[in-house]
Amino acid sequence: MSKFKLVLALAVAAAAIPSYTHATTYYTDEEYEIAKQGIIYEDKGVVIENKPELGYLLYRNMNNETIRANYYTSQIVVEKEDLYEQEDRIGYIDELFPYFEYDPRDTTIDNIKPGDNIYIRTDANGNVTYVSAYNYYMLRYGKVISWNMLNSEVGELIMEDDSGNIHVYEIALDTPVTKSNRPYSIGAIRAGEYVRLLVSQKTFGAGIVEEEVAEIVVDGDTRTIDGVYKGQLLQLGTYDNTVRLAHAQQLMLAGWSSYTDVLTFSADQRTFAGYLEGQRKSWDYMSRYLTGSTLDAYVAVENYMGQQNVIMMNVQDSYQRTLDPSRVISVTPTEIKLLSGQSLAVGESSIVIREDRLVGATNILVGDMLQAVTNADGDLVVGNVLLDISEGNLQVFRGRISSLDLREEFEVETFSLLMDNEWYYHPQPRTYTIDYTTRFYDEEEGFIKDGIESFLGYGLDSSINEVYTVVTEGEKAVLISNMPYTRQCLTGVVYKGEEEDLVYLKDVYEYNVEENRWYQYSTVNEGLTVTPMENSIVIRNGELIDMEDLQEGDRISVMMREELDFYIELNGANIELVNVDGYILIVE
Amino acid sequence: MKIKKFGAALLAFMLMTTNVAALEGEMGYFGGITPGTKLPTSIELAQEDYQVPANYTLPYKEVVYLSGDAVEVEGTITVQSGMVGIDFRAEPTGSYTESYVINATSPDGRGSVTRNMTLTTQYVYNEGLDQLIKSSRVTNWNETVAADGSAYTLDQASSHFTKSIIEEHTPGVTYYSGDVYYKAVYNQGDSPTTMEVNSRIYGYDQAFAKTETQVRTISIDDGEDQYFIKETPSITMNKEIFYSSNEPYAISFAGNYKELIQGYGAVKYDILVGNDELRSNQMTGVVGVDDTFLLDQMALPSLSQLQGHPARTDIEKLYSMGIYDVNPIAFSPNQAITRGEYITMLVKTLGIELPDVTSRRAVLMDFEDVAKTDPNYQYIYAAYNAGLINSTTVNPDDYITREELIVFNVRALGLQRLGLGIPTIQTSFMDDSKISNYAKSSLYVAGQIGIIPNSNGYIFPDMNVSYADCAVFLNLFIDYLRYGLQKDYNQMMML
């Protein structure tokens, strides 16, 4: 017998005197003598079957023999190492002596599953007295192709790793998920996101491997699409891994941006996906035959590790058209139809962006608002799925505070709710909670640091009987502002102007509250500027944002204190654009 | 037929060695990032007087959180490493001084950092485990930080810094991990601002790449407000090779490979508790820094007999790297490789230091079956010193099998730990029953980390390895060293 096999022998003498159970047991004389000799019977293997109700388990040992081991369910001591237990702080001591401190590894025999690796000890009769189980874990990193809930207990995750391998997992919905070091809802995982999976791997036989996802970490938005650009392919740098586009433009909500003479991005030749007229082409092919041409190259640029990398390129040799955003009304694997009437062919060369992620064309769904770039053949070259959530779960209302419980909640006697640019009065009381996340704004100071501490229901600075504009999410107030009543409204499309602290609007319409009608502001589309007030509210896609986060092409509604005529009059003969005060700005 | 060796032109590659000690500290210990120092090029390594630089200045970026917001600053870091030139094996205990000078400002004027730190580091080398333990104490620390209109001056007497690192040297890779803890007390306004930082450090250094990643938690208390941040700075430097064909028709060689060395750093931060004004999209972010690359040409013989051969590219890469040195005229891709030849290739690949076997002071090693005149002797000796082989019986003339080759590769990476705790049980390969018990664990690891070509689930463990197959195996192995290993340190940790 080789040295190796000796190690694997079933009976191994060891110096330690074992005591496998925590409960006090009485040894017979014979058992006492055996225990005193320090003989232990141990083995290792992989569980094939475990039947607690029948009191046995089958395992394959290190000699590749299948062993049936009996046990008494009530007497066996079982430990199983959980992945999050970094260290067994009790360790061997609780096997040597009765030890009653909480041991996170203690479990019961029914938790020993097929595929578990086990270390067992038996008594002289071969009955298992102690089982310690552990699993092999490995990490997988990749991009989510799709995530669907199959039923109330499991979902199906399809993931593509860096090597292009597709992995399909059924994942329990109670699997721990985190994002940016915070717990995250498993239902919120989206196609195009990158995830790291902790996978428990069990090998049952040649070619038979079972993998179970034990934990998911979702990329904390460190790997997102920075933008889609169009330009003429100037150079694919073989050595410095760069892509240079001439006369480059970025796709904005309002169409293509102004030209940049030369834009340079990084690229990884090993993962770069390039297409010419729908056909996959290599980096070298594109470098040799397409650089310097007048063909339009559309590239998806991903921000990763602080660098802008081209991850997909679609080169087109024909006229292109950028369609206004339109609702998707029909989807097949090869074609989508838009409410505006176009039918567009989709394929693997289509650059499709959804929630700042590059996704497959199958992720375009009926009901999506799609900004599409097409070629003369009606192929979808670029598809940008636009979120049209607007206020989302946020609601804006005004109310007079009737009672206030410091740091807890407040009540308004009656309130007006802002809906579709009009305030609707509700003559009933309503209560909202406040906490450390509630933001307070003042007309003069703007953001009030620790504002919750000065939001009082007593004293000279009492807020009782004061009127506030409040943004709420469900029953919780997320923002409280002392802005004035803003009854007037206009809408317009954001464009880039010279002064950074102004919002420039074109295509402006003013709403006439009395007539319930929209009026065009300027027949020559002069536009105007909006000055967001210190205590203003800006909402986009169901989130509060800063004014600086408004993007070119955003259509916004602006709630003002005065009618537009007031500001026009204020402007007088000034040649500057008319400037209005903006209190509530909502991206539509 | 005894294979003729291919000229002396590639002798220079035999002199390649990697760093004896890992160069941790290239990003400092304050959450900053740099692109790292360049890996030596093949030409630099071939020079007799090549030295790892002991002092260097690198582009530097750091994120300052003292105001409860992320303020990005950029500038330079100058490092005096102190440990370069120390032979830990010859001097198993000792100490050295390391210093870090950082000057950085933010482009928008929101912040700046001026920091000067000197550490005294003591070390102990454990020869049996081939592990080096280092412990550092601060001897001088001056720091001034500006953030969002406030100036913070370090109170050195009230501040504390400790760093401890453990390195493990495996045949092909030096891995290290460690901890840094510091408490920096700053004078600002009426009450001091205290910043406590706990940081884990992980890294490795090998011939084709090096990566260091820190996982830091930062707790700040300015007497009125408290902030808490997690950040993950990481730097990676690697070597890539590219082929470029020559455009002129009348030129003696069609093209050649080029070696490109480039590094980059990135720090990802999550502000879990920041100042009240931060919006959710301002609480996370990534900041990156990169540098310009180094480029070197690589020699490549004409291998016209390989036109159309599926392993041609892999074979040419190994010739370019000096790992294959058989006379190209006599080269046959179907020739089986011996154990001695493969050990030599692996030593060249990993840049394992070659022992002196020619001088009068040389101490020669006796192997049972390797003559001192054997052309592979010096490499086998080097492999023995590095722990790649454990026995004085090498069987150098036996043809190597696939499972033996894979066991060597996994051992070279020092990743046997990832193998099966129950070594003889079962791998997922279809021909698992053909795998020797001793090799199962390594084959399992190789399958997990992707250094085995996909053969429909079969591995053919007892099959001899031809030069063509070996080129594929070795290039997968080298690609793992170039690109794969780093993913565990940056991609996996920076989510």
Coordinates of C-alpha atoms in Angstrom, one line a residue, chain A residues 4-5 8 44-46 60-64 117-118 134 136 138-141 162-163 180-182 194-196 201 203-209 211 217-223 238-241 266 268-270 288 303-307 436 439 441 447-451 479 543-546 549, chain B residues 224-225 227 230-231 234 238 240 242-245 247 258 260 262 264-266 268 270-273 275-290 293 295 418-432 437-438 440 444 448 483 487-488 490-495:
Chain A
F4 CA -0.8 8.0 -0.1
K5 CA -3.2 5.2 0.5
L8 CA -6.6 7.5 3.2
K44 CA -13.6 11.7 3.5
G45 CA -15.8 11.7 0.5
V46 CA -18.6 13.2 -1.5
R60 CA -18.0 8.0 -2.5
N61 CA -14.7 7.8 -0.6
M62 CA -11.2 8.7 -1.7
N63 CA -10.7 5.2 -3.1
N64 CA -13.6 5.8 -5.4
N117 CA -17.8 17.2 0.6
I118 CA -17.7 15.5 3.9
Y134 CA -18.1 21.9 3.0
Y136 CA -16.2 24.2 -3.2
M138 CA -15.8 29.5 -7.4
L139 CA -16.4 33.0 -8.8
R140 CA -18.0 33.7 -12.1
Y141 CA -18.1 37.2 -13.6
D162 CA -15.6 37.2 -20.7
S163 CA -14.8 34.2 -22.8
S180 CA -22.4 49.1 -4.0
N181 CA -21.9 47.4 -0.6
R182 CA -25.7 47.6 0.1
Y194 CA -22.3 42.9 -14.8
V195 CA -22.5 40.5 -11.9
R196 CA -20.2 38.4 -9.9
Q201 CA -19.9 23.5 -7.5
T203 CA -19.3 17.1 -9.3
F204 CA -21.4 14.0 -9.5
G205 CA -19.6 12.2 -12.2
A206 CA -17.7 12.5 -15.4
G207 CA -19.1 15.5 -17.2
I208 CA -21.8 15.9 -14.6
V209 CA -21.4 19.1 -12.6
E211 CA -23.6 24.6 -9.9
V217 CA -22.8 41.0 -6.4
V218 CA -24.2 43.4 -8.9
D219 CA -21.8 46.0 -10.4
G220 CA -22.3 49.3 -8.7
D221 CA -22.7 51.2 -11.9
T222 CA -19.0 51.2 -12.5
R223 CA -19.4 49.6 -16.0
T238 CA -3.0 48.2 -32.9
Y239 CA -0.4 49.0 -30.2
D240 CA -2.1 51.5 -28.1
N241 CA -5.6 49.9 -28.4
S266 CA -9.7 53.0 -25.8
D268 CA -9.8 46.0 -26.1
Q269 CA -9.0 44.0 -29.3
R270 CA -9.8 40.8 -27.6
R288 CA -7.0 47.7 -42.9
N303 CA -17.0 53.5 -19.0
Y304 CA -15.0 50.9 -17.1
M305 CA -12.2 51.4 -14.6
G306 CA -12.3 55.1 -15.3
Q307 CA -11.6 54.6 -19.0
Y436 CA -32.4 61.6 8.1
R439 CA -33.9 67.0 2.4
Y441 CA -34.6 73.6 1.2
F447 CA -30.1 73.2 1.0
I448 CA -30.3 73.2 4.8
K449 CA -27.8 71.0 6.5
D450 CA -29.4 68.9 9.2
G451 CA -32.6 70.5 8.3
L479 CA -37.9 66.8 0.2
E543 CA -35.6 60.6 -8.9
L544 CA -34.6 64.0 -7.5
I545 CA -31.6 65.3 -9.5
D546 CA -29.5 68.4 -9.7
D549 CA -27.9 66.7 -14.5
Chain B
E224 CA -20.1 67.5 14.2
D225 CA -20.6 65.1 11.3
Y227 CA -18.9 59.9 7.3
K230 CA -15.6 52.1 1.2
E231 CA -13.2 52.3 -1.6
S234 CA -6.4 48.9 -7.9
N238 CA 0.8 43.9 -17.9
E240 CA 0.9 42.1 -24.2
F242 CA 0.9 42.0 -31.0
Y243 CA 1.9 40.8 -34.5
S244 CA 2.4 43.2 -37.3
S245 CA 3.1 42.3 -40.8
E247 CA 4.1 46.2 -45.8
K258 CA 5.9 43.4 -30.6
L260 CA 3.7 46.3 -25.3
Q262 CA 1.1 49.4 -20.1
Y264 CA -3.5 51.7 -15.4
G265 CA -5.1 52.3 -12.1
A266 CA -8.7 52.9 -10.9
K268 CA -14.0 52.8 -7.1
D270 CA -19.0 54.1 -2.3
I271 CA -19.9 56.8 0.2
L272 CA -22.2 54.9 2.5
V273 CA -22.6 57.9 4.8
N275 CA -22.6 64.8 3.7
D276 CA -26.3 65.4 3.7
E277 CA -26.4 67.3 0.4
L278 CA -25.1 64.3 -1.6
R279 CA -27.5 62.8 -4.0
S280 CA -27.5 59.0 -4.6
N281 CA -25.7 59.3 -8.0
Q282 CA -22.9 61.3 -6.3
M283 CA -22.2 58.6 -3.7
T284 CA -20.5 56.2 -6.0
G285 CA -17.9 56.7 -8.6
V286 CA -14.8 55.5 -10.4
V287 CA -11.6 57.5 -11.0
G288 CA -8.9 56.2 -13.4
V289 CA -5.4 57.0 -14.3
D290 CA -3.2 55.5 -17.1
F293 CA 3.1 52.4 -23.1
L295 CA 7.1 49.0 -27.0
L418 CA -7.7 25.8 -5.1
G419 CA -7.7 22.1 -5.9
L420 CA -9.8 19.3 -4.5
G421 CA -9.5 18.7 -0.8
I422 CA -10.3 15.1 -1.5
P423 CA -7.8 14.6 -4.3
T424 CA -8.9 11.3 -5.7
I425 CA -12.6 11.7 -5.9
Q426 CA -13.8 13.1 -9.2
T427 CA -13.2 15.8 -11.7
S428 CA -15.8 16.7 -14.3
F429 CA -13.6 15.6 -17.3
M430 CA -15.2 12.9 -19.3
D431 CA -12.1 10.7 -19.1
D432 CA -11.7 11.3 -15.3
N437 CA -4.9 10.4 -8.6
Y438 CA -2.0 12.7 -7.9
K440 CA -6.7 15.2 -10.3
Y444 CA -9.5 20.5 -11.5
Q448 CA -11.5 26.2 -13.2
Y483 CA -4.9 38.8 -18.4
K487 CA -9.3 39.6 -13.0
D488 CA -9.5 38.1 -9.5
N490 CA -9.5 44.0 -10.2
Q491 CA -12.6 42.9 -12.1
M492 CA -13.9 40.7 -9.3
M493 CA -13.1 43.1 -6.5
M494 CA -14.2 46.4 -8.0
L495 CA -17.9 45.8 -8.5

